[in-house]
């Protein structure tokens, strides 16, 4: 065993009910090294690291930190061993400053010297190149700043083993680059860094070794220099996968939606969409890029009739026969009654797109249960649709009546996307359609969307993975803080340009 | 080196018991747990009886049974108890399914009863009895529906908290009843006594010679109707969707406010019907005790029955049996009535506990890798 060993795990097993999240996993983490833990959603990466951080308690197995066996019963135990984890959801107090958050929960004397804390925070920041102001309040911080704060907090407490759970999910390409720089600086300082991720390019760019998990089991560990995307994908998925997205040129492009001066206030009465205007064409995929929470949700909901559109906004729909209909101010039901087939796959699948406690059959009825005059439900056509979707999209479910909340994320998404496509849409809007799906299922969804595009459907795709967005869409609309920040040709624009526009407003004249 | 890992480690201290959520449980196993819990509850009751009275628990249970089912009269009494309680529970089911926490059944029953009493006192003998009964039933339901629409309106329009609102309205209803009792009371006895005892105007006629048979039949039909309403009607579908997630309802084009108003009107109207049955068919009087806490007991019925009218019928049967039986042992063995309430409480506690064990199982510290279920 080499003396750089920070953590060794032996046969660690964790079960949730009948689900085995980790099945006898053994692995090593070394100091002075960045280790990626790669796996698809549900492969047990986060569960494994949560046990190391004291969030969960393992059912079986042993942990060795710095060579001796340890019991980690709580995050406190983990801290005492120098282990710190940065979770996907930040655990910060909004009304406190950075420094106050950092010392929160540290045991010791009853009083503290804030000046001394500030000085030490700046010291840590200088050492690794963090950009942080200890006196800034958390509610004034951007997502990237909050993440920086979480990392500094853990370093302040003396952590030598840092675990980051999908840290780049919320960052722009520029912010990601900055984070990587800091992580490299920490590596040079001898810290052990674990990066939980499912993004291959990050693994290849940053890490020294990569450990792959699949369905809760340890598959292998590969030194990054010998790894390729293909090798990693196959280890992760367990079979050969083609990672190409077919993008035919749009044919028979016709204007389907003409959106003008769309302004929407969200529930907190904050302007979520500010004067957005664009056109949507049939036979084309329009990608929408933006940091999360920049108005994507409100935009799709406004088109679907779920948001109140401020005075002056217009959503003009042109049907394939050339008849125009104004949709602004029209309710969901009235849009449906106009005979407009507008399909919408919302971000919140079980909280908006589906009824979690109902089975596939009843969920098929959600948008058509009120058809006909009878006061009673007609289940026959839904039963047929449900059966077809189950067969065509390979939905794994014990029965058509099993509550959809019991299905896995991928299958839930198939039910939802399947229903929306089965409705023979002229417009298909999807928000984060592949979030939580594994690679092969993601590609199934991309192919389904491309197929719809070929059929002449106007597809709107809100995505978070810029690589996919650039490969799948024909045009990309960038949203920045609720404002429109250019409509770009997805075939020619660079990822950096899209990333830049996600964070900085450019003048309209400069837009391509 | 390897041997080291094969033996259990003392340094690893696992908590003695921890809870594990059950992901999926077959219905048969869930019912097994329920039955075991009720039996355990009865065992604890028996121990309780023995420890404080040194009576034979078997004879106590026999007495309970005879109290509930001993004679045809007692059977009808138990059935009547069931009918009124179930009627209120059936009224609560659609509201609860919508996650509209209507805890105002008590007041809605009283309002229904009050309207009936008003007809009987003011119009007694002036109208044919059949017309009288129809008018009483319809106006009682309408009045209660209106009473229930008040909190529903504020909830849908201003997002007020319906639990507090419906609860407070119970006390308003109670005061209204006391006020009218004083208005109608001519003998300064603070009660209206049996209304129309001579003419029997507004009294539900007995069926097959049984006073309570009409109430039992009406509630039976209502139960079946509600089962199909919730399961197979479009309105029932809307209730399920809106109750599950308001966003999903909006997404499906369902107007949530409309569903709240409509469902609450139905819910309160059925509670009003319970008030009508109580006054017209059972007690023939009105007082602040007309609802008698059953508006709250019905909440237990609705919850334990998971808003399924058929399951709720079972729960009502158990509760009615327990309360009739407890009264019987109180008189047979000279128990204090509170002692009988303790028995009912123990059984209810175990029924509630069964739901806990259906959702969770306990894992005890044991040999590594082996989990023992409760």
JSON list of N, CA and C in Angstrom, two decimals, chain A residues 232-254:
[
{"chain": "A", "resi": 232, "resn": "UNK", "atom": "N", "xyz": [-14.58, 4.74, -21.32]},
{"chain": "A", "resi": 232, "resn": "UNK", "atom": "CA", "xyz": [-15.32, 5.12, -20.11]},
{"chain": "A", "resi": 232, "resn": "UNK", "atom": "C", "xyz": [-16.80, 4.85, -20.28]},
{"chain": "A", "resi": 233, "resn": "UNK", "atom": "N", "xyz": [-17.36, 5.22, -21.43]},
{"chain": "A", "resi": 233, "resn": "UNK", "atom": "CA", "xyz": [-18.78, 5.02, -21.65]},
{"chain": "A", "resi": 233, "resn": "UNK", "atom": "C", "xyz": [-19.13, 3.55, -21.56]},
{"chain": "A", "resi": 234, "resn": "UNK", "atom": "N", "xyz": [-18.32, 2.73, -22.19]},
{"chain": "A", "resi": 234, "resn": "UNK", "atom": "CA", "xyz": [-18.64, 1.31, -22.19]},
{"chain": "A", "resi": 234, "resn": "UNK", "atom": "C", "xyz": [-18.57, 0.72, -20.80]},
{"chain": "A", "resi": 235, "resn": "UNK", "atom": "N", "xyz": [-17.58, 1.17, -20.02]},
{"chain": "A", "resi": 235, "resn": "UNK", "atom": "CA", "xyz": [-17.47, 0.68, -18.64]},
{"chain": "A", "resi": 235, "resn": "UNK", "atom": "C", "xyz": [-18.67, 1.13, -17.82]},
{"chain": "A", "resi": 236, "resn": "UNK", "atom": "N", "xyz": [-19.12, 2.34, -18.09]},
{"chain": "A", "resi": 236, "resn": "UNK", "atom": "CA", "xyz": [-20.22, 2.94, -17.34]},
{"chain": "A", "resi": 236, "resn": "UNK", "atom": "C", "xyz": [-21.55, 2.31, -17.68]},
{"chain": "A", "resi": 237, "resn": "UNK", "atom": "N", "xyz": [-21.77, 2.06, -18.97]},
{"chain": "A", "resi": 237, "resn": "UNK", "atom": "CA", "xyz": [-23.06, 1.56, -19.43]},
{"chain": "A", "resi": 237, "resn": "UNK", "atom": "C", "xyz": [-23.07, 0.05, -19.47]},
{"chain": "A", "resi": 238, "resn": "UNK", "atom": "N", "xyz": [-21.91, -0.56, -19.69]},
{"chain": "A", "resi": 238, "resn": "UNK", "atom": "CA", "xyz": [-21.84, -2.00, -19.73]},
{"chain": "A", "resi": 238, "resn": "UNK", "atom": "C", "xyz": [-22.08, -2.55, -21.12]},
{"chain": "A", "resi": 239, "resn": "UNK", "atom": "N", "xyz": [-22.20, -1.71, -22.09]},
{"chain": "A", "resi": 239, "resn": "UNK", "atom": "CA", "xyz": [-22.37, -2.18, -23.47]},
{"chain": "A", "resi": 239, "resn": "UNK", "atom": "C", "xyz": [-21.88, -1.08, -24.41]},
{"chain": "A", "resi": 240, "resn": "UNK", "atom": "N", "xyz": [-21.78, -1.43, -25.69]},
{"chain": "A", "resi": 240, "resn": "UNK", "atom": "CA", "xyz": [-21.33, -0.46, -26.67]},
{"chain": "A", "resi": 240, "resn": "UNK", "atom": "C", "xyz": [-22.42, 0.58, -26.93]},
{"chain": "A", "resi": 241, "resn": "UNK", "atom": "N", "xyz": [-22.04, 1.83, -26.96]},
{"chain": "A", "resi": 241, "resn": "UNK", "atom": "CA", "xyz": [-23.02, 2.89, -27.20]},
{"chain": "A", "resi": 241, "resn": "UNK", "atom": "C", "xyz": [-22.49, 3.79, -28.30]},
{"chain": "A", "resi": 242, "resn": "UNK", "atom": "N", "xyz": [-23.36, 4.19, -29.19]},
{"chain": "A", "resi": 242, "resn": "UNK", "atom": "CA", "xyz": [-22.94, 5.19, -30.17]},
{"chain": "A", "resi": 242, "resn": "UNK", "atom": "C", "xyz": [-23.33, 6.56, -29.67]},
{"chain": "A", "resi": 243, "resn": "UNK", "atom": "N", "xyz": [-22.37, 7.44, -29.63]},
{"chain": "A", "resi": 243, "resn": "UNK", "atom": "CA", "xyz": [-22.62, 8.75, -29.05]},
{"chain": "A", "resi": 243, "resn": "UNK", "atom": "C", "xyz": [-22.78, 9.82, -30.12]},
{"chain": "A", "resi": 244, "resn": "UNK", "atom": "N", "xyz": [-23.48, 9.47, -31.19]},
{"chain": "A", "resi": 244, "resn": "UNK", "atom": "CA", "xyz": [-23.68, 10.47, -32.24]},
{"chain": "A", "resi": 244, "resn": "UNK", "atom": "C", "xyz": [-25.14, 10.90, -32.26]},
{"chain": "A", "resi": 245, "resn": "UNK", "atom": "N", "xyz": [-25.32, 12.19, -32.40]},
{"chain": "A", "resi": 245, "resn": "UNK", "atom": "CA", "xyz": [-26.68, 12.68, -32.57]},
{"chain": "A", "resi": 245, "resn": "UNK", "atom": "C", "xyz": [-26.83, 13.05, -34.04]},
{"chain": "A", "resi": 246, "resn": "UNK", "atom": "N", "xyz": [-27.83, 12.47, -34.66]},
{"chain": "A", "resi": 246, "resn": "UNK", "atom": "CA", "xyz": [-28.11, 12.75, -36.05]},
{"chain": "A", "resi": 246, "resn": "UNK", "atom": "C", "xyz": [-28.83, 14.11, -36.12]},
{"chain": "A", "resi": 247, "resn": "UNK", "atom": "N", "xyz": [-28.30, 15.03, -36.97]},
{"chain": "A", "resi": 247, "resn": "UNK", "atom": "CA", "xyz": [-28.98, 16.32, -37.06]},
{"chain": "A", "resi": 247, "resn": "UNK", "atom": "C", "xyz": [-29.23, 16.69, -38.53]},
{"chain": "A", "resi": 248, "resn": "UNK", "atom": "N", "xyz": [-30.34, 16.23, -39.07]},
{"chain": "A", "resi": 248, "resn": "UNK", "atom": "CA", "xyz": [-30.65, 16.58, -40.45]},
{"chain": "A", "resi": 248, "resn": "UNK", "atom": "C", "xyz": [-31.00, 18.06, -40.57]},
{"chain": "A", "resi": 249, "resn": "UNK", "atom": "N", "xyz": [-30.79, 18.62, -41.76]},
{"chain": "A", "resi": 249, "resn": "UNK", "atom": "CA", "xyz": [-31.18, 20.02, -41.97]},
{"chain": "A", "resi": 249, "resn": "UNK", "atom": "C", "xyz": [-32.70, 20.12, -41.96]},
{"chain": "A", "resi": 250, "resn": "UNK", "atom": "N", "xyz": [-33.22, 21.20, -41.39]},
{"chain": "A", "resi": 250, "resn": "UNK", "atom": "CA", "xyz": [-34.69, 21.36, -41.35]},
{"chain": "A", "resi": 250, "resn": "UNK", "atom": "C", "xyz": [-35.26, 21.42, -42.77]},
{"chain": "A", "resi": 251, "resn": "UNK", "atom": "N", "xyz": [-36.38, 20.73, -42.98]},
{"chain": "A", "resi": 251, "resn": "UNK", "atom": "CA", "xyz": [-37.07, 20.83, -44.26]},
{"chain": "A", "resi": 251, "resn": "UNK", "atom": "C", "xyz": [-38.47, 21.41, -44.02]},
{"chain": "A", "resi": 252, "resn": "UNK", "atom": "N", "xyz": [-39.02, 22.04, -45.05]},
{"chain": "A", "resi": 252, "resn": "UNK", "atom": "CA", "xyz": [-40.36, 22.65, -44.95]},
{"chain": "A", "resi": 252, "resn": "UNK", "atom": "C", "xyz": [-40.52, 23.51, -43.71]},
{"chain": "A", "resi": 253, "resn": "UNK", "atom": "N", "xyz": [-39.58, 24.40, -43.50]},
{"chain": "A", "resi": 253, "resn": "UNK", "atom": "CA", "xyz": [-39.66, 25.27, -42.34]},
{"chain": "A", "resi": 253, "resn": "UNK", "atom": "C", "xyz": [-40.83, 26.22, -42.50]},
{"chain": "A", "resi": 254, "resn": "UNK", "atom": "N", "xyz": [-41.75, 26.16, -41.54]},
{"chain": "A", "resi": 254, "resn": "UNK", "atom": "CA", "xyz": [-42.88, 27.10, -41.55]},
{"chain": "A", "resi": 254, "resn": "UNK", "atom": "C", "xyz": [-42.95, 27.73, -40.18]}
]
